[in-house]
Short mmCIF file of C-alpha atoms in Angstrom, two decimals:
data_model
loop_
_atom_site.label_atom_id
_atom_site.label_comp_id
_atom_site.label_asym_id
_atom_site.label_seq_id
_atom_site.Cartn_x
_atom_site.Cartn_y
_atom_site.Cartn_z
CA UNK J 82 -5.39 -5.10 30.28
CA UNK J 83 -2.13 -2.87 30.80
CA UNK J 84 -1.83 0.78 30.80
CA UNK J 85 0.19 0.43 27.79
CA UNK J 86 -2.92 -0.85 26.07
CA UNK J 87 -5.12 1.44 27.09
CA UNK J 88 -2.87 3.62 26.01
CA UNK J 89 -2.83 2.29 22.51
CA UNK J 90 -6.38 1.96 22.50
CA UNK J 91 -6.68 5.98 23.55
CA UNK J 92 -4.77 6.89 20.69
CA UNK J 93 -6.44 4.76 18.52
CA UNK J 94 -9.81 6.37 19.27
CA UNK J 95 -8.42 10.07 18.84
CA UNK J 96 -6.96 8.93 14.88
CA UNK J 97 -9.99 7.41 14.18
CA UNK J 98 -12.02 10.48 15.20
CA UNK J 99 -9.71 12.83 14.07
CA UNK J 100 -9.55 10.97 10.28
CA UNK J 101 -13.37 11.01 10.08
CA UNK J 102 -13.82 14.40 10.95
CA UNK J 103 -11.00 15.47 8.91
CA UNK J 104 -12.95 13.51 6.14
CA UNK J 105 -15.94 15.23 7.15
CA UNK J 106 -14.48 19.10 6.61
CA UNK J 107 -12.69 17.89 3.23
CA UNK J 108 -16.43 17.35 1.85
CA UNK J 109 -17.59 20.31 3.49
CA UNK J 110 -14.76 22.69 1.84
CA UNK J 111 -14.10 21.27 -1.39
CA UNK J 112 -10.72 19.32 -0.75
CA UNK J 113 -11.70 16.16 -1.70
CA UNK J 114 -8.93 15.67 -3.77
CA UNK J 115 -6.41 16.62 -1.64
CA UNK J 116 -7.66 14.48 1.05
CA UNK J 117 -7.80 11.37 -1.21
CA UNK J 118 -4.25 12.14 -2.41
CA UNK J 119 -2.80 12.87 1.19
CA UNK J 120 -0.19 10.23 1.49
CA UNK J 121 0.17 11.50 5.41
CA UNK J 122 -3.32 10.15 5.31
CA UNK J 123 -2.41 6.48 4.07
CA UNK J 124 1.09 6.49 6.22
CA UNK J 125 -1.22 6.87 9.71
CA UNK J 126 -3.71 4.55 8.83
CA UNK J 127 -1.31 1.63 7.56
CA UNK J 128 0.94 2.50 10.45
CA UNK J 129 -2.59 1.93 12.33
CA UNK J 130 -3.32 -1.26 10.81
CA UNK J 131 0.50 -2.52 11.08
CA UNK J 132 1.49 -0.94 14.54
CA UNK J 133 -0.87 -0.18 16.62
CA UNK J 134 -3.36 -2.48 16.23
CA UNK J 135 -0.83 -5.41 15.18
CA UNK J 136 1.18 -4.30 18.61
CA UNK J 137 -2.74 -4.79 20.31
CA UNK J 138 -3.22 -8.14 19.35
CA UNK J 139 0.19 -9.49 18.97
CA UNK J 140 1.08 -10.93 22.33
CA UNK J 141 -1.77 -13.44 21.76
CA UNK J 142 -1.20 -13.64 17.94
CA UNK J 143 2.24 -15.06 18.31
CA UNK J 144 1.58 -17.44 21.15
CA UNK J 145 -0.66 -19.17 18.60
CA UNK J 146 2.31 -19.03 16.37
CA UNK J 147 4.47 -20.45 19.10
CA UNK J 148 6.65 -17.36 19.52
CA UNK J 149 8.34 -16.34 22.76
CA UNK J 150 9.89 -13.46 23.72
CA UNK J 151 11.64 -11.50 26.46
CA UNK J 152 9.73 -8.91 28.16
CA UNK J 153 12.81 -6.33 27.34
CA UNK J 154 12.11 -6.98 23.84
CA UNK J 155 8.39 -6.84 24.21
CA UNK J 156 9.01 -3.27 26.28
CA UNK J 157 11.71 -2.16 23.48
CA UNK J 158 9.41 -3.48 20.02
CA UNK J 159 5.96 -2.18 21.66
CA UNK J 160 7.69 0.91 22.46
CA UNK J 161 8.78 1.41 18.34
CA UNK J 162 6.02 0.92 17.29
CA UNK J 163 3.73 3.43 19.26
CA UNK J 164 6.24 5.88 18.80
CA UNK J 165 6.48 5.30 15.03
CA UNK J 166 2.43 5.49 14.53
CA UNK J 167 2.85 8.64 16.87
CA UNK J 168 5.22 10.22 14.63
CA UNK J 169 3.63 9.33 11.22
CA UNK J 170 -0.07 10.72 13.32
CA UNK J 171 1.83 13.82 13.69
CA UNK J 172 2.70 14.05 10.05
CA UNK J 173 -0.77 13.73 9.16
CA UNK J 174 -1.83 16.36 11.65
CA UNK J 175 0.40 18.76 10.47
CA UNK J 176 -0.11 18.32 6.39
CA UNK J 177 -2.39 19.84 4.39
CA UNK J 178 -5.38 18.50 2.09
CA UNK J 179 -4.88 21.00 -0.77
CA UNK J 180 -7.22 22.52 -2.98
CA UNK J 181 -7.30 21.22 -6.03
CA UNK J 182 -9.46 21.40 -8.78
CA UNK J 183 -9.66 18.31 -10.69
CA UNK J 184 -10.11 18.49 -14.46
CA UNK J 185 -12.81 15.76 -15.45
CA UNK J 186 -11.29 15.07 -18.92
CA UNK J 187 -7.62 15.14 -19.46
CA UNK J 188 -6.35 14.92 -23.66
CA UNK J 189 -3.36 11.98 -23.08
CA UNK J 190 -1.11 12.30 -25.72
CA UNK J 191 0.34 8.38 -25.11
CA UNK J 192 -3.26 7.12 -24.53
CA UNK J 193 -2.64 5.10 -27.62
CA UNK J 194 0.81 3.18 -26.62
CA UNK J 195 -1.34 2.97 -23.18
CA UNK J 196 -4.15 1.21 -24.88
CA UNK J 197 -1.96 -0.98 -26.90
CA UNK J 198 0.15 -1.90 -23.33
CA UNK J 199 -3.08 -2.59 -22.19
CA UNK J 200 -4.39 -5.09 -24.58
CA UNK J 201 -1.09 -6.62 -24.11
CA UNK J 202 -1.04 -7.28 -20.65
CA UNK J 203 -5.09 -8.14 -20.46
CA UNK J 204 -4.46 -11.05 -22.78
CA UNK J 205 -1.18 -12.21 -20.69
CA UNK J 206 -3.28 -11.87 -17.90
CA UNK J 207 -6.05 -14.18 -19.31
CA UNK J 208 -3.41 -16.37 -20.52
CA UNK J 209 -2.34 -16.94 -17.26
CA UNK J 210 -5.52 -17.73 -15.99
CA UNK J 211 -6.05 -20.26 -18.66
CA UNK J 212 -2.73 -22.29 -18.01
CA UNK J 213 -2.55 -22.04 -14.20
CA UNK J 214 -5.90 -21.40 -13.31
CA UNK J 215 -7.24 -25.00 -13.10
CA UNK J 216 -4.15 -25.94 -11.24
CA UNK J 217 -4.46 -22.67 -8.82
CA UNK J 218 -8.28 -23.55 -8.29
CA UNK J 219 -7.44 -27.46 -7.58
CA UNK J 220 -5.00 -26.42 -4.74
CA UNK J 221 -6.77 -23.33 -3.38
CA UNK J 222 -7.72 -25.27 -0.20
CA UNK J 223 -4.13 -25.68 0.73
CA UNK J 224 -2.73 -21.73 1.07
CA UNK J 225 0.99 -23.30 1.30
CA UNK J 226 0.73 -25.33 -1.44
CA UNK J 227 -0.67 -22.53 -3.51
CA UNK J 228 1.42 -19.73 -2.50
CA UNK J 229 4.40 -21.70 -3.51
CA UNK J 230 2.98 -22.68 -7.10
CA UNK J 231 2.29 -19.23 -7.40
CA UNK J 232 5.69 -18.16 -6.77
CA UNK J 233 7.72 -20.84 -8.19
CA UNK J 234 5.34 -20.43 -12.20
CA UNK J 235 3.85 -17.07 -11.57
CA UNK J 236 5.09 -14.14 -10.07
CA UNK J 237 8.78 -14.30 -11.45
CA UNK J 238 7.81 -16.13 -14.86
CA UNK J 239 5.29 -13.83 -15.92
CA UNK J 240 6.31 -10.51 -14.29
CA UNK J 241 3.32 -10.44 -12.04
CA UNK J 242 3.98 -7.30 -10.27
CA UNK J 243 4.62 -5.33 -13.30
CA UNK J 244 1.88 -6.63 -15.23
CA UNK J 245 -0.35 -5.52 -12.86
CA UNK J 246 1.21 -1.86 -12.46
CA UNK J 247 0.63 -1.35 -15.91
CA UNK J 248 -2.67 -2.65 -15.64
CA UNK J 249 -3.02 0.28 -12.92
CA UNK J 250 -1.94 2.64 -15.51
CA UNK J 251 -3.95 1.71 -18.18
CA UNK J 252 -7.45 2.12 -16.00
CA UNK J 253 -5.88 5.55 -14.58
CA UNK J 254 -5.17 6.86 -17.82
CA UNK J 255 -8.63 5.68 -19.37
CA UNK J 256 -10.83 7.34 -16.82
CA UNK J 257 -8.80 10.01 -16.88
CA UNK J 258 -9.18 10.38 -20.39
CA UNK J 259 -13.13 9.93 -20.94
CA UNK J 260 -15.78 12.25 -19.99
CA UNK J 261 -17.13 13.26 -15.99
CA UNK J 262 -20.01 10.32 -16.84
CA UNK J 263 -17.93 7.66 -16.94
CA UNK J 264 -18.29 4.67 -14.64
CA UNK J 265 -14.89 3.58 -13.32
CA UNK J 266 -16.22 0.41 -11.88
CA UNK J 267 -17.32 -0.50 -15.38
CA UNK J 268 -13.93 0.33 -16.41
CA UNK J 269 -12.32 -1.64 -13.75
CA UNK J 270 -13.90 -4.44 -14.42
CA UNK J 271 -13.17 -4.81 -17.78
CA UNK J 272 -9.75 -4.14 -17.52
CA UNK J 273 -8.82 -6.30 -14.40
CA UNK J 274 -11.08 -8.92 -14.84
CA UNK J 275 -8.41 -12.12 -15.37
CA UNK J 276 -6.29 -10.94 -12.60
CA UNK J 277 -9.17 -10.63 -9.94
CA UNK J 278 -9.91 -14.47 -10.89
CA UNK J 279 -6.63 -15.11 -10.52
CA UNK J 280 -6.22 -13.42 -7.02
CA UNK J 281 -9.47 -14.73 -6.02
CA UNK J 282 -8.12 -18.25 -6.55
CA UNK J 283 -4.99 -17.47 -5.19
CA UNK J 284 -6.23 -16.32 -1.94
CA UNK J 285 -4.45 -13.21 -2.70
CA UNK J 286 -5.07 -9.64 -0.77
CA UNK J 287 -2.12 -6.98 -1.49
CA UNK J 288 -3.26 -7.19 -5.17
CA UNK J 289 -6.61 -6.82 -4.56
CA UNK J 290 -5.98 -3.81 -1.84
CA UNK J 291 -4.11 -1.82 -4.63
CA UNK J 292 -6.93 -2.73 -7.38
CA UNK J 293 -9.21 -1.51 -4.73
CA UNK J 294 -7.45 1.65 -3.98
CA UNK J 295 -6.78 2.71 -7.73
CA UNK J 296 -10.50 2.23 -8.08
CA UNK J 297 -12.06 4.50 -5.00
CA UNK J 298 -9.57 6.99 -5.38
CA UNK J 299 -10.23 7.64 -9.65
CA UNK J 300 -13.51 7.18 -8.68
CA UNK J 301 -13.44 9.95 -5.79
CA UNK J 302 -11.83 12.53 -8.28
CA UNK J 303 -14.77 11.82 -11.13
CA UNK J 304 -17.54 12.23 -8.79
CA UNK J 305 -16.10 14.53 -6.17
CA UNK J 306 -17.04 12.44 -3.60
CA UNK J 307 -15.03 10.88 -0.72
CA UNK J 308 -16.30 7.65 -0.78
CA UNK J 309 -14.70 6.55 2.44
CA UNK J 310 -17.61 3.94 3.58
CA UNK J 311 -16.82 1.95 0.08
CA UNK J 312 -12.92 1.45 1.03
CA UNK J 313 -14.47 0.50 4.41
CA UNK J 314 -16.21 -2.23 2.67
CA UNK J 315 -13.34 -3.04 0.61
CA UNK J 316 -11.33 -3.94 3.94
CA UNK J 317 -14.30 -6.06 5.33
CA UNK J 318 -14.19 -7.56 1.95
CA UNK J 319 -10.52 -8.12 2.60
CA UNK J 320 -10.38 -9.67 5.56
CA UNK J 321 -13.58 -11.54 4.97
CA UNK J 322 -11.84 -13.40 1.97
CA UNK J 323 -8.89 -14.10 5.19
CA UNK J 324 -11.68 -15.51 6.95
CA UNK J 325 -13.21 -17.78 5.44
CA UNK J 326 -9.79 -19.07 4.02
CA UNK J 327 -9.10 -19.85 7.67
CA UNK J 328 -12.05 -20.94 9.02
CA UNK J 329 -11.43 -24.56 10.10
CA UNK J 330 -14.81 -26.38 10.04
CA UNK J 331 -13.74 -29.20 11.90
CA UNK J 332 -12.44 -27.12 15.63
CA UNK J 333 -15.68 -24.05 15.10
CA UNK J 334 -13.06 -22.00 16.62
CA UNK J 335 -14.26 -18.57 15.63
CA UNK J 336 -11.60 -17.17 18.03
CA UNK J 337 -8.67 -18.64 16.64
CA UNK J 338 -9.45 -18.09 12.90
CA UNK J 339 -10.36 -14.63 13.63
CA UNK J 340 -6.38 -14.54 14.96
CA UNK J 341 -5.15 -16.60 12.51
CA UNK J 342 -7.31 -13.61 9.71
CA UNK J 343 -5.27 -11.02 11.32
CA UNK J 344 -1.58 -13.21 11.22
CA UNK J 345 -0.73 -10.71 8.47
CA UNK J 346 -1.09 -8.00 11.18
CA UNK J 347 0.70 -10.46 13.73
CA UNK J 348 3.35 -11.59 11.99
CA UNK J 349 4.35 -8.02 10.15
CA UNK J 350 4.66 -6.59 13.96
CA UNK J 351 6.31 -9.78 15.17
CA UNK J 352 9.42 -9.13 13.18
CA UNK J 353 10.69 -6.31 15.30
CA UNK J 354 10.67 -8.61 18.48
CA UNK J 355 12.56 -11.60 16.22
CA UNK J 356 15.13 -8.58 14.95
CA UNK J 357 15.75 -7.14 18.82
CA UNK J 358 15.52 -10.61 20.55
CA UNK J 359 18.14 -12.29 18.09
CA UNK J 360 20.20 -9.24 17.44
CA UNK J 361 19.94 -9.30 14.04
CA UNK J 362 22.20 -6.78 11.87
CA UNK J 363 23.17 -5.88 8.76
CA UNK J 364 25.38 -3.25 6.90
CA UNK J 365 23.43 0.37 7.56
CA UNK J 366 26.38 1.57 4.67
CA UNK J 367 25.69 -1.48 2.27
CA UNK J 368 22.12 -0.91 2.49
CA UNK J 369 22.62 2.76 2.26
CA UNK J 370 24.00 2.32 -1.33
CA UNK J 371 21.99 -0.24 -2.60
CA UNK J 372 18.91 2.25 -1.83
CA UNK J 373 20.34 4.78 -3.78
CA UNK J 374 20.70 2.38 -6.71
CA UNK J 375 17.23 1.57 -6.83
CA UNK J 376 17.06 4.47 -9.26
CA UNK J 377 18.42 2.04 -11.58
CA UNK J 378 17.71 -1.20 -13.18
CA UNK J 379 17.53 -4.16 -10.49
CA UNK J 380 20.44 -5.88 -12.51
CA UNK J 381 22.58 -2.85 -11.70
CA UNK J 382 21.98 -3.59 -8.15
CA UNK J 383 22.29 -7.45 -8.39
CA UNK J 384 25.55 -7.01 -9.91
CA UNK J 385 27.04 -4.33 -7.29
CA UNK J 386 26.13 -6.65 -4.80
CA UNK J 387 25.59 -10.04 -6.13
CA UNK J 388 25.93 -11.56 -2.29
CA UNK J 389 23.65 -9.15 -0.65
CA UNK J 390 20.92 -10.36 1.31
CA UNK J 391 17.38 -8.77 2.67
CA UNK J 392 16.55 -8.70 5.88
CA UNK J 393 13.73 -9.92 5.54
CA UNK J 394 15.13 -13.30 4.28
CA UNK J 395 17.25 -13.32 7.32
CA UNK J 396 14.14 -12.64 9.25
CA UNK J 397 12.19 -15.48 7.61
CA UNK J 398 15.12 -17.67 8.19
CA UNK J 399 15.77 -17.16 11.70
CA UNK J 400 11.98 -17.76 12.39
CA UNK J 401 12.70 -21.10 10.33
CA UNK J 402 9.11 -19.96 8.38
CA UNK J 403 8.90 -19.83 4.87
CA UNK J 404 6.86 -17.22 4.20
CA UNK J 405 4.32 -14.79 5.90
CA UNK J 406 6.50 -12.83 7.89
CA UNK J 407 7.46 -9.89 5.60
CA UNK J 408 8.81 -7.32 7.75
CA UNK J 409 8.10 -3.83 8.65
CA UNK J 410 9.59 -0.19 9.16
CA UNK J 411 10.78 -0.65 12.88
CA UNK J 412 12.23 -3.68 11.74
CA UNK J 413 13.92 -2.30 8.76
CA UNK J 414 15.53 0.49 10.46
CA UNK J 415 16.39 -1.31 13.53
CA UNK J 416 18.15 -4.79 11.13
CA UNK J 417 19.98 -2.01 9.40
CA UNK J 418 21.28 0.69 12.05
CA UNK J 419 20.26 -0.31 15.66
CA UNK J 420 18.61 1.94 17.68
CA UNK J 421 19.65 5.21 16.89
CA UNK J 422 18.24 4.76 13.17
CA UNK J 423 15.00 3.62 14.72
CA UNK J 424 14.81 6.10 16.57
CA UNK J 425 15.46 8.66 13.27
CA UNK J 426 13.86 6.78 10.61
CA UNK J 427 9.77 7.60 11.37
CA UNK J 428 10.99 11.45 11.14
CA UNK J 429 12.57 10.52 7.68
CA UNK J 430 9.60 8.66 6.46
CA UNK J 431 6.94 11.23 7.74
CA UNK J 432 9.44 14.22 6.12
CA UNK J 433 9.33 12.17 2.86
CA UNK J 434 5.24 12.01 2.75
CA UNK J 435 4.98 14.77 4.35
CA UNK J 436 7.03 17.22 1.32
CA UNK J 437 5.47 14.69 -1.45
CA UNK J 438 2.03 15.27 -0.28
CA UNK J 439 3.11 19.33 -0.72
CA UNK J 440 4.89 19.09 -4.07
CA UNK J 441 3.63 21.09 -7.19
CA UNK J 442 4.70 18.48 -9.61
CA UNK J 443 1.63 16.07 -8.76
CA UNK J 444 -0.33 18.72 -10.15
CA UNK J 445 0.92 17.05 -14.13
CA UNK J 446 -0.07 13.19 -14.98
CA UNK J 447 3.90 11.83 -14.61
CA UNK J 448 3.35 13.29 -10.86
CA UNK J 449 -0.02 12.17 -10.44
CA UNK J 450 0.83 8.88 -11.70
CA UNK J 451 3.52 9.01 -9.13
CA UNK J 452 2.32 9.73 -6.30
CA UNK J 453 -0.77 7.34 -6.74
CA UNK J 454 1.54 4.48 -7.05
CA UNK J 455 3.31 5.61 -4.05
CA UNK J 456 -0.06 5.52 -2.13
CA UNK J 457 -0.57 2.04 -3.55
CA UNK J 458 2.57 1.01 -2.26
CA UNK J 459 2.73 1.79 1.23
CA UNK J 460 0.80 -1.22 2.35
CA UNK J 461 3.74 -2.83 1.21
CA UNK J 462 6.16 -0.33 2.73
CA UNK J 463 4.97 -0.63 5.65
CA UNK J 464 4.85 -4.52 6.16
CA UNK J 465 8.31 -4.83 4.10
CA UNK J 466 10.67 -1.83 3.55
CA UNK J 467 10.95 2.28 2.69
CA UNK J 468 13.93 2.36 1.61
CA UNK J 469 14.29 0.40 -1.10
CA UNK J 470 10.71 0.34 -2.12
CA UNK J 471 10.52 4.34 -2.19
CA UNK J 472 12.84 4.90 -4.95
CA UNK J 473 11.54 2.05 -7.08
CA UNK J 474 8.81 4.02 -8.12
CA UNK J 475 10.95 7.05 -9.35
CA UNK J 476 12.29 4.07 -11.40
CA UNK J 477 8.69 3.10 -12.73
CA UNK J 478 8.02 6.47 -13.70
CA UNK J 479 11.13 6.90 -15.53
CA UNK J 480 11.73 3.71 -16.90
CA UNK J 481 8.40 1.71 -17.52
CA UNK J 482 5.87 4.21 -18.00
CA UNK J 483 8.52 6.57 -19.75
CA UNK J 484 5.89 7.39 -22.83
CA UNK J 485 3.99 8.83 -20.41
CA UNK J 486 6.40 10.87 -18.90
CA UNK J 487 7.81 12.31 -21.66
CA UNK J 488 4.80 12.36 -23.74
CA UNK J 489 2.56 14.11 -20.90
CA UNK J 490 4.99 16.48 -19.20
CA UNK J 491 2.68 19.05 -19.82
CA UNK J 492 -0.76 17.33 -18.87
CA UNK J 493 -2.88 19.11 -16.21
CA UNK J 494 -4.80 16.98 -14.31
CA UNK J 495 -5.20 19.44 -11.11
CA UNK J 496 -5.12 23.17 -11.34
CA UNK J 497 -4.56 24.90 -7.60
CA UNK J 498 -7.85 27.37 -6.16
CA UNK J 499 -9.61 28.87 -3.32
CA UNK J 500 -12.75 27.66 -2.49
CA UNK J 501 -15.55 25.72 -4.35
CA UNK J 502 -17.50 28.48 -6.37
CA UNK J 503 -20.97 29.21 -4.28
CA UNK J 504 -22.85 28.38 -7.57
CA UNK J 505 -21.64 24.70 -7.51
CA UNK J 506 -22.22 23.27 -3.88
CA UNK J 507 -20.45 20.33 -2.56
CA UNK J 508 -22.31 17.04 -2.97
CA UNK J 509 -24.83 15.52 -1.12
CA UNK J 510 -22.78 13.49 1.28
CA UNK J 511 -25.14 10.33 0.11
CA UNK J 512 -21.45 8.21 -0.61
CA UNK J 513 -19.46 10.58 1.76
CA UNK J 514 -17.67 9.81 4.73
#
């Protein structure tokens, strides 16, 4: 074992300490919300998951994949990404989990064009399952094969991704709505029941993660509760479902499967070494336009730049893999302006979560809604892109879930306060972290 990994094993140890007790004095002072909705909070752990420990394991990871590398670029990409999760650790250190006061029932005004959106999408959803299903089941031993299907009949023909955002709103907006004794599980479960077949068949996890994470964190503003150890589960959950889709019978190797689990970890952190090894590039001022125009429609962009390509297709291409890969933040800055952006782009990303996570606006349901789609989304931020993902959900605010917007402007769901009253105590830490 290096120093370097001791190193990263060091720091590791003081987040991990540092998030629990943090945890630990949210319950204890009434900030339960603003812990939950701290996206410092969810920018050091993914960077965690993504950097640190994908840096850990990654040497062996990719010689299983049968990737080589310099030790330059090993020196250069390990470097990044300690001193990314460093920066975005700082962030987190220095925000704030604010006090505020949650308001257990919340009048919607567009609850009904929610409701009828909803109905909408739940019987697309189970429409889907009915045509593909059998076919998804039939080839779910084969995760190529299935990925593929689900890509090529799925995702683009059916407008997965959006289908399942508004599914997100409709179960935020419903608990929101109903009394402090409603069961958001129950709610959950109704409304995303087709789509967790479909994931489960699929072998899918991002879905699941942000289905997950829209569920504990509704679920830790009704109760005012941090329920911490249930997302813990939800991970082991996670990576169980990796697992066993792995788990090669035939070789017993425990080892290797366990690796093979964590190749989304691997292979997110392995695209920095492809980018600095083959000296990928591409246009820092192309890219810097396109961004901005992910305010607008995607065909706006498409027709702008109707030859522009992502780097993470270049990345995918160069590792001659079709899929799996993804990308990540180092990689993103570093494809698009060398080493001087890398070196600039964690401060820009930690600024941007860091003045979000103090914003007043979050305080009303179009900013509530926003910022809780942002915290679902930087899982995929952080093993794809920030810069064009970012501003995609100012989009889906202002675009998509416009009746909401305009319709709620003026719905409180947080009002700002000192501390917890002394006649209502915080609660019994029996689901706390």
């Amino acid at each position: 074992m290096t120093f370097f990994d001791l190193l990263c094993i060091g720091i590791a140890l003081c987040f991990v300490g540092y998030a629990v007790r943090r945890a630990r004095h949210a319950v204890r002072s009434g900030r339960t919300a603003g812990f939950i909705l701290n996206p410092c909070f969810y920018l050091s752990g993914y960077g965690f998951l993504y950097l640190l420990l994908g840096t850990l394991i990654s040497e062996a990871g990719q010689e299983m994949y049968g990737f080589g590398f310099s030790d330059e670029t090993r020196w250069l990409s390990n470097g990044l990404a300690l001193f990314y999760f460093v920066i975005f650790f700082a962030a987190y250190v220095a925000s704030e989990d604010r006090m505020l006061v949650f308001r257990q029932k919340i009048p919607i005004k567009s609850l009904a064009f929610v409701r009828l959106i909803g109905i909408a999408c739940f019987l697309i959803a189970g429409a889907i399952l009915v045509i593909h299903g059998p076919t998804l089941l039939g080839m779910s031993s084969d995760r190529n094969a299935v990925y593929a299907y689900f890509v090529d009949n799925i995702f683009y023909n059916w407008r997965y991704g959006t289908l399942i955002n508004f599914l997100i709103l409709v179960f935020i907006c419903e608990c929101l709505a109903a009394g402090p004794d409603v069961n958001p599980l129950r709610i959950a479960f109704l409304i995303f029941l087709p789509v967790l077949a479909i994931e489960l068949m699929l072998g899918g996890r991002a879905a699941l993660l942000k289905i997950f994470l829209s569920v504990f964190v509704v679920s830790c503003l009704k109760k005012e509760q941090l329920y911490l150890r249930y997302l813990l589960y939800s991970f082991v959950v996670l990576a169980g479902i990796g697992l066993i889709q792995r788990f090669d019978i035939a070789s017993m190797d425990l080892g290797q499967t366990t690796l093979s689990a964590l190749g989304e970890l691997i292979l997110t952190r392995t695209t920095t070494d492809l980018v600095i090894e083959n000296g990928l590039s591409g246009s820092g001022l192309a890219y810097s336009a396109s961004t901005a125009l992910s305010l607008l429609p995607g065909v706006v962009n498409n027709f702008l730049f109707p030859d522009s390509v992502n780097y993470i297709d270049v990345v995918a291409r160069n590792a001659e893999r079709a899929y799996g890969l993804g990308g990540n933040l180092v990689s993103e800055a570093y494809y698009y302006g060398g080493l001087p952006f890398a070196l600039l782009s964690p401060w820009l990303v930690a600024a941007c979560m860091y003045m979000l996570n103090g914003a007043r606006f979050t305080r009303r349901l179009p900013g509530f809604i926003f910022v809780l789609f942002v915290i679902l989304g930087l899982q995929n931020m952080m093993r794809t892109s920030f810069y064009d993902q970012f501003p995609t959900y100012l989009y889906l605010v202002w675009s998509y879930f416009l009746f909401v917007t305009l319709l709620d402007s003026n719905s409180t769901v947080f009002r700002t306060g000192g501390r917890r009253p002394a006649h209502r105590p915080p609660p019994a830490p029996a689901g706390a972290a």
